[in-house]
Coordinates of N, CA and C in Angstrom, one line a residue:
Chain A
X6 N 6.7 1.8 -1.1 CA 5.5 2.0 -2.0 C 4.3 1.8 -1.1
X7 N 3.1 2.9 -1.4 CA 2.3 2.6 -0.4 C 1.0 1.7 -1.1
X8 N 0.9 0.4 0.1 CA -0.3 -0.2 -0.6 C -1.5 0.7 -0.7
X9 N -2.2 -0.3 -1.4 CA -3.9 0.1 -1.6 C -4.7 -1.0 -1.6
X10 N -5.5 -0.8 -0.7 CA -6.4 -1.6 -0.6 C -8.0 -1.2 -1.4
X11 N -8.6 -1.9 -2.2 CA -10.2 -1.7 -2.8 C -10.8 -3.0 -2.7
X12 N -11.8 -2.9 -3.3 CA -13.1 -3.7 -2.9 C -12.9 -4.7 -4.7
X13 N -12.5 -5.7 -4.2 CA -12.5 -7.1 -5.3 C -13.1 -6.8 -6.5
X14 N -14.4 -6.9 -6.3 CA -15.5 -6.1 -7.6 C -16.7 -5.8 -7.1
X15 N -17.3 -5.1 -7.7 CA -18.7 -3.8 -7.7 C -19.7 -4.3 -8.9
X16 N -21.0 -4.2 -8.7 CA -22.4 -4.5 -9.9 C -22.9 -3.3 -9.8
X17 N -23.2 -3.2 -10.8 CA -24.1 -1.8 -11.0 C -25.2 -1.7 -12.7
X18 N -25.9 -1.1 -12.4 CA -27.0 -1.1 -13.4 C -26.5 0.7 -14.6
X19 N -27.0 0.6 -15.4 CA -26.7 2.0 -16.4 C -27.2 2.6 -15.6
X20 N -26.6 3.7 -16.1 CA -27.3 4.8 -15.7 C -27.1 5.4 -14.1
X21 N -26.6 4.4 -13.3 CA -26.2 4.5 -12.3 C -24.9 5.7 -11.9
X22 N -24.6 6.0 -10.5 CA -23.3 6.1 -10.4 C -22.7 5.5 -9.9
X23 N -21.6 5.2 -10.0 CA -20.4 4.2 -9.0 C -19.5 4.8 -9.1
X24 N -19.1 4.5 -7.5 CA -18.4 5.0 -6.3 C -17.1 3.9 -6.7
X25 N -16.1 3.7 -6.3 CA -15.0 3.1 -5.8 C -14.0 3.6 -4.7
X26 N -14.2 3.0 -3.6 CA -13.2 3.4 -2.9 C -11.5 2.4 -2.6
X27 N -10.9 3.9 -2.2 CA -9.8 2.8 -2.1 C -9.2 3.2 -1.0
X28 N -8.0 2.4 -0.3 CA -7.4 3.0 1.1 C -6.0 3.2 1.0
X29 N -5.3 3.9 1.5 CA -3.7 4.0 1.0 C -3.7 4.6 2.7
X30 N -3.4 3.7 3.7 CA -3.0 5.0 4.9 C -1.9 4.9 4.7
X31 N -0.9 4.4 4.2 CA 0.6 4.7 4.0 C 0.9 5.6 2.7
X32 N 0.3 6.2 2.7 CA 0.8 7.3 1.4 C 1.3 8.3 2.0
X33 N 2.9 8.6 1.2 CA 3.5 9.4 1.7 C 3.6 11.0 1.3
X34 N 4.0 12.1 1.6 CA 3.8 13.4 1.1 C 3.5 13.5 -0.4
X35 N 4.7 13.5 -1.1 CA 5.2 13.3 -2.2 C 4.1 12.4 -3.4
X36 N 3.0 11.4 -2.5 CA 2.4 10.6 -3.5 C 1.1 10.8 -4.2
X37 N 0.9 11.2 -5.6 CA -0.4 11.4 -5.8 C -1.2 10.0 -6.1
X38 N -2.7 10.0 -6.6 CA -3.4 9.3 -6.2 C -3.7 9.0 -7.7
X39 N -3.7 7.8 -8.3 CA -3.9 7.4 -9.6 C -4.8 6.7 -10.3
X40 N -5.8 6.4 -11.0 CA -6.7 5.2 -11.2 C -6.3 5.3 -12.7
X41 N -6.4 3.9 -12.8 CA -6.1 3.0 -14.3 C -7.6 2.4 -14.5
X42 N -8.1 2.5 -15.7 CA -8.9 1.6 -16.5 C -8.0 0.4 -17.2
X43 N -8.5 -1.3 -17.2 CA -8.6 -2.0 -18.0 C -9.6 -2.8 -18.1
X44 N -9.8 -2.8 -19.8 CA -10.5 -4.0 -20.5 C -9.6 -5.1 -20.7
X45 N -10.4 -6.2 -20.7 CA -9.8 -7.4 -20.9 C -8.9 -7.7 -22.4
X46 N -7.7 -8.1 -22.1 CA -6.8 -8.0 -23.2 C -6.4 -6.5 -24.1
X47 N -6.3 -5.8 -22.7 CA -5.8 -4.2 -23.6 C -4.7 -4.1 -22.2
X48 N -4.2 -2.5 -22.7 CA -3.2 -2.7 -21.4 C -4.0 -1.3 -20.6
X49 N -3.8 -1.1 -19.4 CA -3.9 -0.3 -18.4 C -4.3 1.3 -19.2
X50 N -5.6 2.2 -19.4 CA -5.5 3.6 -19.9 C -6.0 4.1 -18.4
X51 N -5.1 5.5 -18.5 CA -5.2 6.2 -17.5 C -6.7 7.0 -17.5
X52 N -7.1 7.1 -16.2 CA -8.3 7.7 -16.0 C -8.0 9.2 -15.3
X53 N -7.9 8.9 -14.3 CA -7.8 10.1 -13.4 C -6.7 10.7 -12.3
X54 N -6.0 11.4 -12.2 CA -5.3 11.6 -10.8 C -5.3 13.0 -10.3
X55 N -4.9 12.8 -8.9 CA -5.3 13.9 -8.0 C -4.1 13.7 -6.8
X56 N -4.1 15.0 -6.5 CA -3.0 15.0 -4.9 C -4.0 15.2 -3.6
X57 N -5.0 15.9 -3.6 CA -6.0 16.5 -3.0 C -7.2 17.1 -2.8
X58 N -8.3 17.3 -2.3 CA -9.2 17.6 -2.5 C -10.7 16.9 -3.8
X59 N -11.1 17.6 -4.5 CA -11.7 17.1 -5.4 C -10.8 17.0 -7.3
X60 N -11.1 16.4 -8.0 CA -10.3 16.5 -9.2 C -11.4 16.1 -10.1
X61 N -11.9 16.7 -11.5 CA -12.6 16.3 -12.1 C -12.2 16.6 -13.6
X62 N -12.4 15.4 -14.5 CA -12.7 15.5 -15.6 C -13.6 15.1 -16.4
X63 N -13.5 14.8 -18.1 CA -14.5 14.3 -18.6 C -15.4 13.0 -18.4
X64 N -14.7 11.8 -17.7 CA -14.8 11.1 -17.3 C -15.2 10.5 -16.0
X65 N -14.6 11.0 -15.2 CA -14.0 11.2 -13.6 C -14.5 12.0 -13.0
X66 N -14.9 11.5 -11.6 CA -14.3 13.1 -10.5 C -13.3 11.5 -9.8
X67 N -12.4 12.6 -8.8 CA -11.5 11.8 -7.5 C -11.9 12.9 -6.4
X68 N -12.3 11.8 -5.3 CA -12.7 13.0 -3.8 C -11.6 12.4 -3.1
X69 N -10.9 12.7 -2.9 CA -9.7 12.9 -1.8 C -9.8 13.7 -0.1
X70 N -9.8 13.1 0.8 CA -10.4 13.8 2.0 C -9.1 14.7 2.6
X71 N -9.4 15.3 3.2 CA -7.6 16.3 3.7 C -6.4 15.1 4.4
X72 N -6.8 13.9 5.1 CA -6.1 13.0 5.5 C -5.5 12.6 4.2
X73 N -6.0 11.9 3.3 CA -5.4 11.6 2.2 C -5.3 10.0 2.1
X74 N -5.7 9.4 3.2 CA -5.5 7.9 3.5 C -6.8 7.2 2.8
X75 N -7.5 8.3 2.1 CA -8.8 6.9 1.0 C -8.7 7.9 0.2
X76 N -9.0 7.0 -1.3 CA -10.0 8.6 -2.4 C -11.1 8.1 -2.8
X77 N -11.8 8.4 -3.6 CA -12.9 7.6 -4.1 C -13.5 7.9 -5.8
X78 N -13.1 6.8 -6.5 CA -13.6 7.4 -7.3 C -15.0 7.7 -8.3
X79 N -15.5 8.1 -8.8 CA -16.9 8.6 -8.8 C -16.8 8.6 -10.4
X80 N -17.9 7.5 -11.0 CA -18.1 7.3 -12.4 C -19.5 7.8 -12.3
X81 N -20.0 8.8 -13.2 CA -21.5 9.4 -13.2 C -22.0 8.7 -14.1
X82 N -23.2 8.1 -14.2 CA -24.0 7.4 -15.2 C -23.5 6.7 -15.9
X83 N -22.8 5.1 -15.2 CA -22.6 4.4 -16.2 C -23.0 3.8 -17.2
X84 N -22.5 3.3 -18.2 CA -22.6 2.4 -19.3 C -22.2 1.1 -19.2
X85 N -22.8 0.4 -20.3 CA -22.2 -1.2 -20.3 C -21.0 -1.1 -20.7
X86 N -20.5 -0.4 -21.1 CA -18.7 0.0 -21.8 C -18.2 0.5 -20.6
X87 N -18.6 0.7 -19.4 CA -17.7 1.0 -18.3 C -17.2 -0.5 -17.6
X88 N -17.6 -1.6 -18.1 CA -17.3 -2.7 -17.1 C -16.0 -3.2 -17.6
X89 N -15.2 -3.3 -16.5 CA -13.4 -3.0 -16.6 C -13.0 -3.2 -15.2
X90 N -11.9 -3.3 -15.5 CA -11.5 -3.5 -13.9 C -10.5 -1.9 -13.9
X91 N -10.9 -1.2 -12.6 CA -10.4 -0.2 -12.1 C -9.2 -0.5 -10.9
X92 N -8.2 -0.2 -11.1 CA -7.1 -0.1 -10.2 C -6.5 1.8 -9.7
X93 N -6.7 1.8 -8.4 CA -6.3 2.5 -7.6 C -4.7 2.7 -7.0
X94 N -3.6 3.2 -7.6 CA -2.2 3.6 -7.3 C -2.1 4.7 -6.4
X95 N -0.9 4.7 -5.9 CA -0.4 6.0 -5.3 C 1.4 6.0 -5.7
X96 N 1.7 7.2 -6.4 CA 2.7 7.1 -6.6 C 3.6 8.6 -6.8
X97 N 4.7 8.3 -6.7 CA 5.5 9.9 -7.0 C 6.3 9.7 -8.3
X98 N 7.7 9.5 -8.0 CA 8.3 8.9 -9.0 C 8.6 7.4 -9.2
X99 N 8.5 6.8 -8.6 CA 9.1 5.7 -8.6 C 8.0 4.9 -9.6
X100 N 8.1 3.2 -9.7 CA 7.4 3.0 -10.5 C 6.2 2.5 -10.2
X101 N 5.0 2.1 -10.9 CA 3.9 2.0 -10.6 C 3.9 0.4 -10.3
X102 N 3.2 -0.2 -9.4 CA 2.8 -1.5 -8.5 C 1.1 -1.3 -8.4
X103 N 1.0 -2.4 -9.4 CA -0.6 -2.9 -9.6 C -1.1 -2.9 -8.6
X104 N -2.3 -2.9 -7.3 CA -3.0 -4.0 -6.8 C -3.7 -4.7 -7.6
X105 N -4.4 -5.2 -6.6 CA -5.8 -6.3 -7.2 C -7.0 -5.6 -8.3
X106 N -7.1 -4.4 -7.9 CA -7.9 -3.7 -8.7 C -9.3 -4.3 -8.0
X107 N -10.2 -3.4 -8.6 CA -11.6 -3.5 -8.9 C -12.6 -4.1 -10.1
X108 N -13.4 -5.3 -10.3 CA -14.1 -5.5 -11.5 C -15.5 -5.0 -11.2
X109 N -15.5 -3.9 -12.1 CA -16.8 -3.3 -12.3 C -17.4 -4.1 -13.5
X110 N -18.9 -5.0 -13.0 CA -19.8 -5.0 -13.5 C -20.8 -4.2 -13.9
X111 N -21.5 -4.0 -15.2 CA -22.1 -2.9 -15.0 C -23.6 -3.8 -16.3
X112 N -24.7 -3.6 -15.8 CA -25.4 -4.8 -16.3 C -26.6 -3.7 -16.6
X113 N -27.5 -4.5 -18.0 CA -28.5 -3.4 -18.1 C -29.6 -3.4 -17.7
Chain B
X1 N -3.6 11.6 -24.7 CA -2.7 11.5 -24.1 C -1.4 10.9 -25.2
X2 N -0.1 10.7 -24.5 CA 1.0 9.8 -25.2 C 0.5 8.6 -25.6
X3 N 1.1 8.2 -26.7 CA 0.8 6.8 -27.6 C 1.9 5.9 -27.7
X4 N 1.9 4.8 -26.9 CA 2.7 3.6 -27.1 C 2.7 2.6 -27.5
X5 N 2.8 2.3 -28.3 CA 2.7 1.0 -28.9 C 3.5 -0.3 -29.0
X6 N 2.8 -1.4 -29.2 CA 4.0 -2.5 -29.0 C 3.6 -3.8 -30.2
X7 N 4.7 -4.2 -30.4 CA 4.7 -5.3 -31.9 C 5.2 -6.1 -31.2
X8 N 5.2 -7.8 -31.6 CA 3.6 -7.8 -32.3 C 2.4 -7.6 -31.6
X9 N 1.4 -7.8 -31.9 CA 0.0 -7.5 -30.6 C -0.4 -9.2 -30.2
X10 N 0.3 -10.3 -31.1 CA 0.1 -11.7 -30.7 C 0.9 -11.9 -31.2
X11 N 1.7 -13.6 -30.8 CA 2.5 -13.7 -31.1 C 2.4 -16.0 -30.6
X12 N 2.6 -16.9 -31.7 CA 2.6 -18.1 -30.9 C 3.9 -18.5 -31.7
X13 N 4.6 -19.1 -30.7 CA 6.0 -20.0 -30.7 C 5.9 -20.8 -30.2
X14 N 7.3 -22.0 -31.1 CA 6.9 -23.1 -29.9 C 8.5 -23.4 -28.9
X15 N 7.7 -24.0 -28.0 CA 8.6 -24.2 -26.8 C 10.4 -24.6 -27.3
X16 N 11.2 -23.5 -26.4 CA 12.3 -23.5 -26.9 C 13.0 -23.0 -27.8
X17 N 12.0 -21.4 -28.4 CA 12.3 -20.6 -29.3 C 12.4 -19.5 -28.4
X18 N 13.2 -18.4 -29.2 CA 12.7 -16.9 -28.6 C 12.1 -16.0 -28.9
X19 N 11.8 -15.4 -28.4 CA 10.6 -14.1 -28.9 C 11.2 -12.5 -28.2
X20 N 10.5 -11.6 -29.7 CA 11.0 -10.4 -29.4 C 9.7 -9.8 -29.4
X21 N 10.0 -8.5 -28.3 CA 8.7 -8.0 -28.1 C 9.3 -7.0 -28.2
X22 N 8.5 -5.5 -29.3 CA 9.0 -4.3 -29.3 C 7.8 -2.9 -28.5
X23 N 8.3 -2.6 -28.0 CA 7.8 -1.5 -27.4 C 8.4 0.2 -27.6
X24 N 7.6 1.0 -28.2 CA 7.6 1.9 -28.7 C 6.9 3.4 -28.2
X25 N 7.9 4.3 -27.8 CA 6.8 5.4 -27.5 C 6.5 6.2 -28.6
X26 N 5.7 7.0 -29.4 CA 5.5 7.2 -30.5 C 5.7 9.2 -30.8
X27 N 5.0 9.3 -29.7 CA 5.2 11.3 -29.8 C 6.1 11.5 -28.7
X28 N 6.7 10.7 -27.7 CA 7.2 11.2 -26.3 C 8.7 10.4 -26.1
X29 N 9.6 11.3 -25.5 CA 10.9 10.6 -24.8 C 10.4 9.7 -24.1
X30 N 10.6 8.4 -24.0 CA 10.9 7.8 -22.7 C 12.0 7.2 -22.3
X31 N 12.3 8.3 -21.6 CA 13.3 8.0 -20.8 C 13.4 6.2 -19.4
X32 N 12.1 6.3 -19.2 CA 12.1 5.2 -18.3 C 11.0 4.5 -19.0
X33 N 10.5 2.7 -19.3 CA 10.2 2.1 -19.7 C 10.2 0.6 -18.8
X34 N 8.6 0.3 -18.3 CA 8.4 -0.7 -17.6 C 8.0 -1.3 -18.2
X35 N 8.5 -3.0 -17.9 CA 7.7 -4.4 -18.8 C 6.5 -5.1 -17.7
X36 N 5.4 -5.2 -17.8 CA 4.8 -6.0 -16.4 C 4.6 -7.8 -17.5
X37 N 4.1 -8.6 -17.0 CA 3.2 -9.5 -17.3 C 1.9 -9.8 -16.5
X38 N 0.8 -10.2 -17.3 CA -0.6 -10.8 -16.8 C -1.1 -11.6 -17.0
X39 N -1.3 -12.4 -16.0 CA -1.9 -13.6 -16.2 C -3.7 -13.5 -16.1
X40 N -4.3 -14.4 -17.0 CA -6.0 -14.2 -16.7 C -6.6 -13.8 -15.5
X41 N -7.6 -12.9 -15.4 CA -7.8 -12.4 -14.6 C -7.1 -12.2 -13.1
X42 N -5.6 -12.0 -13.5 CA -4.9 -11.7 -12.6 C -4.6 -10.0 -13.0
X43 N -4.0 -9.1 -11.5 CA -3.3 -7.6 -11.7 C -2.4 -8.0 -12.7
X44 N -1.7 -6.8 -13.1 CA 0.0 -6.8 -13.5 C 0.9 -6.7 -12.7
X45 N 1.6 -7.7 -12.7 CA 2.7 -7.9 -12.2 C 3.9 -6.9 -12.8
X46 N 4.7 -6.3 -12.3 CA 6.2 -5.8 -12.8 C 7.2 -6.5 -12.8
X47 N 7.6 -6.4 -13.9 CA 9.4 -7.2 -14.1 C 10.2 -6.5 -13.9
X48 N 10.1 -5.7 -14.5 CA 11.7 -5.1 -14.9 C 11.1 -3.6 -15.2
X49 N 12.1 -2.5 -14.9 CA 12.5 -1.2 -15.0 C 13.6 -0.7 -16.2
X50 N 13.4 -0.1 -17.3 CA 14.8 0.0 -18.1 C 14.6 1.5 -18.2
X51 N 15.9 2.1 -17.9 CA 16.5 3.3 -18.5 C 17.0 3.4 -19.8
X52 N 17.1 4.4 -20.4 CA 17.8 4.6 -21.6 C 18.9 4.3 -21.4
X53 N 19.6 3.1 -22.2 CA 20.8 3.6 -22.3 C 21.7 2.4 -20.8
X54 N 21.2 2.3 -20.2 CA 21.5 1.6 -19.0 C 20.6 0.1 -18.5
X55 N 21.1 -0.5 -17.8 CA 20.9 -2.3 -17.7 C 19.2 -2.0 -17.3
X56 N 18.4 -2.9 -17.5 CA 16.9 -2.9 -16.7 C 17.5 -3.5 -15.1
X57 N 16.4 -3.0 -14.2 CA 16.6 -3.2 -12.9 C 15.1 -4.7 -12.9
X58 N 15.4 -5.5 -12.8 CA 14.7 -6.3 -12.3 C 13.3 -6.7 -11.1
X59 N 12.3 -7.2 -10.8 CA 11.8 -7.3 -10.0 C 12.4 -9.0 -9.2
X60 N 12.0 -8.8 -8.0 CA 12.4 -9.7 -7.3 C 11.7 -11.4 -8.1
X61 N 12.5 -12.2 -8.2 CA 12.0 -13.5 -8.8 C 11.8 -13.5 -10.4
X62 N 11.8 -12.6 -10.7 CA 12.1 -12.4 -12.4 C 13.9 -12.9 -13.1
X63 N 13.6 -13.8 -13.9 CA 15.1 -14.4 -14.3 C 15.1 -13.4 -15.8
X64 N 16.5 -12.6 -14.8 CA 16.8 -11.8 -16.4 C 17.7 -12.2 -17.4
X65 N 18.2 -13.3 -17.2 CA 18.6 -14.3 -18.3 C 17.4 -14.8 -19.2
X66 N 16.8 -14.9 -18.9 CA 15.4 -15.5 -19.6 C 14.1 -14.3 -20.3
X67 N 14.3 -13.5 -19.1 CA 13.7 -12.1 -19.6 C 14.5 -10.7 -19.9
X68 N 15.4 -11.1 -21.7 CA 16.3 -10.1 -21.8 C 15.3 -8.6 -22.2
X69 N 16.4 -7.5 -21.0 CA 15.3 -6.2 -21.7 C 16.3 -5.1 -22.4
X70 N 15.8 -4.5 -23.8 CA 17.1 -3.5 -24.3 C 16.6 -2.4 -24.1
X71 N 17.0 -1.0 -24.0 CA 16.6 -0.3 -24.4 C 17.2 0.6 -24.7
X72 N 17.7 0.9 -25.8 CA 18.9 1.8 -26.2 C 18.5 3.0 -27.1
X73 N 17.1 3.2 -27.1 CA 16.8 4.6 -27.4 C 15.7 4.6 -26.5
X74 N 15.7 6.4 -27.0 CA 14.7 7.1 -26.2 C 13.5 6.7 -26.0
X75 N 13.1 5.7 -27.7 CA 12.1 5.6 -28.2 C 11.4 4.5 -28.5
X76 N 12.7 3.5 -27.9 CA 12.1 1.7 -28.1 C 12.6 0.8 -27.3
X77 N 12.3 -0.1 -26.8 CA 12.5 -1.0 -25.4 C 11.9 -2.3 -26.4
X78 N 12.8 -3.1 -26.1 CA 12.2 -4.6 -26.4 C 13.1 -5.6 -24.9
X79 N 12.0 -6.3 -25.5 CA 11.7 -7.9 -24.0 C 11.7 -8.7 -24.9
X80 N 13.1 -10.0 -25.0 CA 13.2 -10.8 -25.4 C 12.6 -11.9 -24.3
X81 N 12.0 -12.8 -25.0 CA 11.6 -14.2 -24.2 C 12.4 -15.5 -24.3
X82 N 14.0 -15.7 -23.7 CA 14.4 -16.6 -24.0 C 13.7 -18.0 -24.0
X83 N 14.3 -19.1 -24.8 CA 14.2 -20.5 -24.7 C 12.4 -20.4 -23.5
X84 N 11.6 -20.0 -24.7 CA 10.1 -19.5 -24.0 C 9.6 -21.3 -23.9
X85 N 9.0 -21.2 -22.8 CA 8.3 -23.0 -22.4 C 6.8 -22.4 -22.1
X86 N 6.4 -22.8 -22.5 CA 4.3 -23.0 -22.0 C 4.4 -21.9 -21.1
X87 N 5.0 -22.2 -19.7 CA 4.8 -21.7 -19.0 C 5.1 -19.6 -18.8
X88 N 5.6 -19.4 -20.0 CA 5.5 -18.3 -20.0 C 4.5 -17.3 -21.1
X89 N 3.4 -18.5 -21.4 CA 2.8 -17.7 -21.8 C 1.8 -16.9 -21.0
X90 N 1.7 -15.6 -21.4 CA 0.8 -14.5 -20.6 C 0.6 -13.7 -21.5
X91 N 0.1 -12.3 -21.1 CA 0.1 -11.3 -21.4 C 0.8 -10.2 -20.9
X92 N 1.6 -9.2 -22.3 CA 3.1 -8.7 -21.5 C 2.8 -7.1 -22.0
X93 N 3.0 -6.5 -21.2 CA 2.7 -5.0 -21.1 C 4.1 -3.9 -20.9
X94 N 3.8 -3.3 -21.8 CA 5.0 -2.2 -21.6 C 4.6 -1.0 -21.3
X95 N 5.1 0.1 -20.4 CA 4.7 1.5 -19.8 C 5.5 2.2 -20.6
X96 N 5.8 3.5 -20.4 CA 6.1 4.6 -21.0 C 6.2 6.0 -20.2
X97 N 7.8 6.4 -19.5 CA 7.2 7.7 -18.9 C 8.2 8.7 -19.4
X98 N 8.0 9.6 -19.6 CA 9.0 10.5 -20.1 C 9.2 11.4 -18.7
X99 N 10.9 11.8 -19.3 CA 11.3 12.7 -17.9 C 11.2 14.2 -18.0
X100 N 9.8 14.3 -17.6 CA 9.0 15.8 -17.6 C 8.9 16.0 -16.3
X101 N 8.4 17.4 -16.2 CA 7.6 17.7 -15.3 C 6.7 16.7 -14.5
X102 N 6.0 16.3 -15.6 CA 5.1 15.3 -14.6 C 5.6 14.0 -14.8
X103 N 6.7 13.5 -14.6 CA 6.9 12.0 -14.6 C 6.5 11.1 -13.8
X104 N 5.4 11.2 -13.4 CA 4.2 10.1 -12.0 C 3.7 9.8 -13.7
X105 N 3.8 10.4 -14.6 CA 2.6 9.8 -15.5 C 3.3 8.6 -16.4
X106 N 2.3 7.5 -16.7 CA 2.9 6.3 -17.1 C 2.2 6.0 -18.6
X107 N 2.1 5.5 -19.6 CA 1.5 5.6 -20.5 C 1.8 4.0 -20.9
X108 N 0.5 3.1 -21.0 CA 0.5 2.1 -21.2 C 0.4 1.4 -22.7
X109 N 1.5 0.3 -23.4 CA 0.9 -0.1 -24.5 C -0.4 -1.1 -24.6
X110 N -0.4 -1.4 -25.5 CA -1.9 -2.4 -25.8 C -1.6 -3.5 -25.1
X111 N -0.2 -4.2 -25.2 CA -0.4 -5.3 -24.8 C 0.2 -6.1 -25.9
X112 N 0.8 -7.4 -25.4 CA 1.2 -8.4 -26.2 C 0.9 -10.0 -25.5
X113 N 0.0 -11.0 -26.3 CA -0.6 -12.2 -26.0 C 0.7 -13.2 -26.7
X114 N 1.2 -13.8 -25.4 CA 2.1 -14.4 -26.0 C 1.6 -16.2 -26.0
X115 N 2.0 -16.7 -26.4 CA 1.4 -18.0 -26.3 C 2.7 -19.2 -26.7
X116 N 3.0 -19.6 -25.8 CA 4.3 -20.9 -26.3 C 3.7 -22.4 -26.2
X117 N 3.9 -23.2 -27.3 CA 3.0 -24.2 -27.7 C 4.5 -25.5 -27.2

């Protein structure tokens, strides 16, 4: 399973964007790139995933570089309802292994 | 997305009882069904892996005498808490993946606050 490394936790003001990056140099062919939102005392809702390049949705973009060994993810104009902790996966089939995740502060 | 649900959403016992925790996928097969636990501002940890139909695979240091997992349909997985002591109170999380096409995808429940007094 390939680790991931991110940044403990992040502050940020509304209206802002935030970035998150994360590192996976051990990600193997087969692994796409996953981020989880949690609020405190909920369980894990999926945000975004990607194999490559850029990935966007209503929520999200994921930039993925052609190495594949970081992605980043990109929240446009936060809110005070974005502050959660974000966790960064890499996975194919097998099962999913938390890191430490990210606590996004997000302050008005 | 898929909707998983899990009973009860709290739950307080006291030390030396057991507890059942049911986990439910609601519109989707799941064929595969993860239990994690969380402690306060701690990750989730993983316990245990269950197939339909077949034994849960355990994580390393997880006592599965203590942490019984069933899952004998497509559609519900329970984690019993044996002879629960303090120390296993946390918060206990169930996944959800069905065997599709895209089975990287995991679908999480809300969560269960367990509390042993």
């Amino acid at each position: 399973l390939a680790k991931t490394t991110q940044p403990i936790s992040m502050d940020s003001y509304e209206g802002q964007e935030v970035n998150i990056t994360c590192s996976h140099n051990n990600i193997a062919t087969n692994d796409y790139i996953t981020w989880y939102q949690q609020f405190p005392s909920q369980g894990p809702r999926f945000i975004i995933q990607g194999y490559k390049t850029k990935v966007t949705n209503e929520v999200a973009s994921l930039f993925i570089p052609a190495d594949r060994k970081s992605s980043t993810l990109s929240l446009p104009r936060v809110s005070l309802s974005d502050t959660a902790v974000y966790y960064c996966l890499v996975v194919a089939f097998q099962k999913l292994v938390f890191g430490t995740g990210t606590r996004l502060l997000v302050s008005p | 997305g898929a909707v998983v649900s899990q009973h009860p959403s709290r739950v307080i016992c006291k030390s030396g009882t057991s507890v059942k925790i049911e986990c439910r996928s609601l519109d989707f097969q799941a064929t595969t069904m993860f239990w994690y636990r969380q402690f306060p501002k701690k990750s989730l940890m993983l316990m245990a892996t269950s197939n339909e139909g077949s034994k849960a695979t355990y994580e390393q240091g997880v006592e599965k005498d203590k942490f019984l997992i069933n899952h004998a349909s497509l559609t519900l997985s329970t984690l019993t808490v044996t002879s629960a002591h303090p120390e296993d109170s946390s918060f206990y999380i169930c996944s959800a993946r069905g065997g599709t096409d895209r089975s990287y995808e995991q679908y999480f429940g809300p969560g269960t606050r367990l509390t042993v007094t």
